[in-house]
């Protein structure tokens, strides 16, 4: 995911121990392209799967898998260390300021957010790095929050910001990244029924490593759009510039819709590795949600607007 820096080239002993988990030359190539991002979680302890499936018949990933293999650069770029480093992250009290081009700006306390009727949504999460999971979230549609603040007619985009707490988030002391993490959606994307503000998973409160206490989930987009630990939501008239657009604009565009036909400059997006499965499976346009969301992009060239 990250822009490759010489300081991040994988030490050989780590690389060699990862290499044993890689099945094929193709997987090896992908792992090299991804640096730290391509490794299979080493013998994750088996936990019972829930047994349920998403609407495509794919089984849920286990709670263990979902909470021990994470991307959260505020803590570390090592997916298997995020849970440990985030364990003591303070998620309460918490406030989210919602403002910008709205009639009724408002600061929501976490209790207010939990007051929105919570529902379960089983969504696939497809990381731009080429792995995926099926996750049972709880939360509520973002549009219900936005309706409450009354967006002005001039609002065209929504900008999200993660908390800035370098004293608790060691990765935020790395000056390479322009913290805080910022993401954005077009207003119509933000108002879409699939777009969720998640407060929990597997029937429990969200764990720190998964973005507690509040994170976005836009399941037809690459995982990096689904920003964690949100403290600000602003309605704006210009396309927000995300952290990833700042770091590597040719690699991570604003739209970031899952698209097997548009390769990342450094790897193919045609297939993905479902965590817990061997081999790779085809990646679906819009991550399998084309029926619901393709109309949002009518007339837009998805190769240009990647
Ligand atoms: N603030 C913040 N949000 C973030 C990230 C991050 O590094 N910081 N990583 C993103 C990426 S790349 C992915 S794939 C998902 C991973 O979510 P998960 O760890 O809950 O599976 O979170 C996204 N949200
Ligand atoms: Mo990701």
PDB file of N, CA and C and ligand atoms in Angstrom, residues 1 66 69-74 125 127 131 135 137 162 181 209-210 215 223-224 226-228, ligand 1:
ATOM      1  N   UNK A   1       0.829  -1.195   0.000  1.00  0.00           N
ATOM      2  CA  UNK A   1       0.000   0.000   0.000  1.00  0.00           C
ATOM      3  C   UNK A   1       0.862   1.243   0.000  1.00  0.00           C
ATOM      4  N   UNK A  66     -10.643 -11.249  11.572  1.00  0.00           N
ATOM      5  CA  UNK A  66     -10.999  -9.835  11.353  1.00  0.00           C
ATOM      6  C   UNK A  66     -10.265  -8.912  12.328  1.00  0.00           C
ATOM      7  N   UNK A  69      -5.692  -9.135  11.675  1.00  0.00           N
ATOM      8  CA  UNK A  69      -5.040  -8.851  10.395  1.00  0.00           C
ATOM      9  C   UNK A  69      -5.628  -7.531   9.916  1.00  0.00           C
ATOM     10  N   UNK A  70      -4.943  -6.440  10.218  1.00  0.00           N
ATOM     11  CA  UNK A  70      -5.539  -5.107  10.044  1.00  0.00           C
ATOM     12  C   UNK A  70      -4.593  -4.141   9.353  1.00  0.00           C
ATOM     13  N   UNK A  71      -5.170  -3.218   8.618  1.00  0.00           N
ATOM     14  CA  UNK A  71      -4.422  -2.061   8.128  1.00  0.00           C
ATOM     15  C   UNK A  71      -4.830  -0.855   8.955  1.00  0.00           C
ATOM     16  N   UNK A  72      -3.840  -0.231   9.591  1.00  0.00           N
ATOM     17  CA  UNK A  72      -4.122   0.938  10.430  1.00  0.00           C
ATOM     18  C   UNK A  72      -2.778   1.598  10.665  1.00  0.00           C
ATOM     19  N   UNK A  73      -2.391   2.450   9.694  1.00  0.00           N
ATOM     20  CA  UNK A  73      -1.039   2.986   9.671  1.00  0.00           C
ATOM     21  C   UNK A  73      -0.756   3.931  10.826  1.00  0.00           C
ATOM     22  N   UNK A  74      -1.809   4.420  11.504  1.00  0.00           N
ATOM     23  CA  UNK A  74      -1.566   5.240  12.689  1.00  0.00           C
ATOM     24  C   UNK A  74      -0.844   4.432  13.766  1.00  0.00           C
ATOM     25  N   UNK A 125     -14.968  -6.918   2.350  1.00  0.00           N
ATOM     26  CA  UNK A 125     -13.972  -5.838   2.389  1.00  0.00           C
ATOM     27  C   UNK A 125     -12.831  -6.255   1.468  1.00  0.00           C
ATOM     28  N   UNK A 127      -9.285  -5.128   0.115  1.00  0.00           N
ATOM     29  CA  UNK A 127      -8.162  -4.200   0.233  1.00  0.00           C
ATOM     30  C   UNK A 127      -7.507  -4.018  -1.134  1.00  0.00           C
ATOM     31  N   UNK A 131      -6.210  -8.554  -0.954  1.00  0.00           N
ATOM     32  CA  UNK A 131      -6.797  -9.548  -0.054  1.00  0.00           C
ATOM     33  C   UNK A 131      -8.195  -9.084   0.333  1.00  0.00           C
ATOM     34  N   UNK A 135     -17.223  -9.549   6.521  1.00  0.00           N
ATOM     35  CA  UNK A 135     -17.291  -9.029   7.889  1.00  0.00           C
ATOM     36  C   UNK A 135     -18.725  -8.667   8.256  1.00  0.00           C
ATOM     37  N   UNK A 137     -20.755  -6.342  10.185  1.00  0.00           N
ATOM     38  CA  UNK A 137     -20.670  -5.081  10.916  1.00  0.00           C
ATOM     39  C   UNK A 137     -22.001  -4.795  11.611  1.00  0.00           C
ATOM     40  N   UNK A 162      -9.627  11.320  10.616  1.00  0.00           N
ATOM     41  CA  UNK A 162      -9.321  10.446  11.757  1.00  0.00           C
ATOM     42  C   UNK A 162      -8.710  11.261  12.893  1.00  0.00           C
ATOM     43  N   UNK A 181      -5.171  11.084   8.889  1.00  0.00           N
ATOM     44  CA  UNK A 181      -5.766  10.347   7.772  1.00  0.00           C
ATOM     45  C   UNK A 181      -7.042  11.074   7.364  1.00  0.00           C
ATOM     46  N   UNK A 209      -8.525  -1.916  16.862  1.00  0.00           N
ATOM     47  CA  UNK A 209      -7.814  -2.182  15.606  1.00  0.00           C
ATOM     48  C   UNK A 209      -8.720  -2.091  14.386  1.00  0.00           C
ATOM     49  N   UNK A 210     -10.011  -2.257  14.566  1.00  0.00           N
ATOM     50  CA  UNK A 210     -10.945  -2.162  13.445  1.00  0.00           C
ATOM     51  C   UNK A 210     -11.550  -0.762  13.292  1.00  0.00           C
ATOM     52  N   UNK A 215     -16.187   4.010  12.431  1.00  0.00           N
ATOM     53  CA  UNK A 215     -15.460   4.008  11.160  1.00  0.00           C
ATOM     54  C   UNK A 215     -16.456   3.895  10.015  1.00  0.00           C
ATOM     55  N   UNK A 223     -10.542  -0.882   0.437  1.00  0.00           N
ATOM     56  CA  UNK A 223     -10.643  -0.734   1.894  1.00  0.00           C
ATOM     57  C   UNK A 223     -10.110   0.572   2.437  1.00  0.00           C
ATOM     58  N   UNK A 224      -9.148   1.195   1.749  1.00  0.00           N
ATOM     59  CA  UNK A 224      -8.556   2.414   2.324  1.00  0.00           C
ATOM     60  C   UNK A 224      -9.544   3.565   2.401  1.00  0.00           C
ATOM     61  N   UNK A 226     -12.413   3.277   3.679  1.00  0.00           N
ATOM     62  CA  UNK A 226     -13.223   3.056   4.887  1.00  0.00           C
ATOM     63  C   UNK A 226     -12.460   3.508   6.124  1.00  0.00           C
ATOM     64  N   UNK A 227     -12.430   4.799   6.319  1.00  0.00           N
ATOM     65  CA  UNK A 227     -11.598   5.472   7.314  1.00  0.00           C
ATOM     66  C   UNK A 227     -12.030   5.135   8.742  1.00  0.00           C
ATOM     67  N   UNK A 228     -11.034   4.943   9.597  1.00  0.00           N
ATOM     68  CA  UNK A 228     -11.253   4.527  10.996  1.00  0.00           C
ATOM     69  C   UNK A 228     -11.197   5.710  11.962  1.00  0.00           C
TER      70      UNK A 228
HETATM   71  N1  LIG B   1      -7.491   5.914   9.817  1.00  0.00           N
HETATM   72  C1  LIG B   1      -7.230   4.854   9.048  1.00  0.00           C
HETATM   73  N2  LIG B   1      -8.247   4.217   8.438  1.00  0.00           N
HETATM   74  C2  LIG B   1      -7.998   3.144   7.649  1.00  0.00           C
HETATM   75  C3  LIG B   1      -6.669   2.699   7.430  1.00  0.00           C
HETATM   76  C4  LIG B   1      -5.614   3.396   8.094  1.00  0.00           C
HETATM   77  O1  LIG B   1      -4.419   3.075   7.957  1.00  0.00           O
HETATM   78  N3  LIG B   1      -5.941   4.461   8.893  1.00  0.00           N
HETATM   79  N4  LIG B   1      -6.426   1.634   6.585  1.00  0.00           N
HETATM   80  C5  LIG B   1      -7.457   1.363   5.556  1.00  0.00           C
HETATM   81  C6  LIG B   1      -7.230   0.131   4.828  1.00  0.00           C
HETATM   82  S1  LIG B   1      -5.977   0.132   3.693  1.00  0.00           S
HETATM   83  C7  LIG B   1      -8.044  -0.951   4.961  1.00  0.00           C
HETATM   84  S2  LIG B   1      -7.883  -2.299   3.962  1.00  0.00           S
HETATM   85  C8  LIG B   1      -9.076  -1.007   6.027  1.00  0.00           C
HETATM   86  C9  LIG B   1      -8.839  -2.236   6.897  1.00  0.00           C
HETATM   87  O2  LIG B   1      -9.873  -2.373   7.837  1.00  0.00           O
HETATM   88  P1  LIG B   1      -9.810  -3.550   8.906  1.00  0.00           P
HETATM   89  O3  LIG B   1      -8.476  -3.511   9.579  1.00  0.00           O
HETATM   90  O4  LIG B   1     -10.957  -3.294   9.829  1.00  0.00           O
HETATM   91  O5  LIG B   1      -9.992  -4.837   8.127  1.00  0.00           O
HETATM   92  O6  LIG B   1      -9.068   0.158   6.855  1.00  0.00           O
HETATM   93  C10 LIG B   1      -8.862   1.373   6.174  1.00  0.00           C
HETATM   94  N5  LIG B   1      -9.045   2.487   7.077  1.00  0.00           N
END
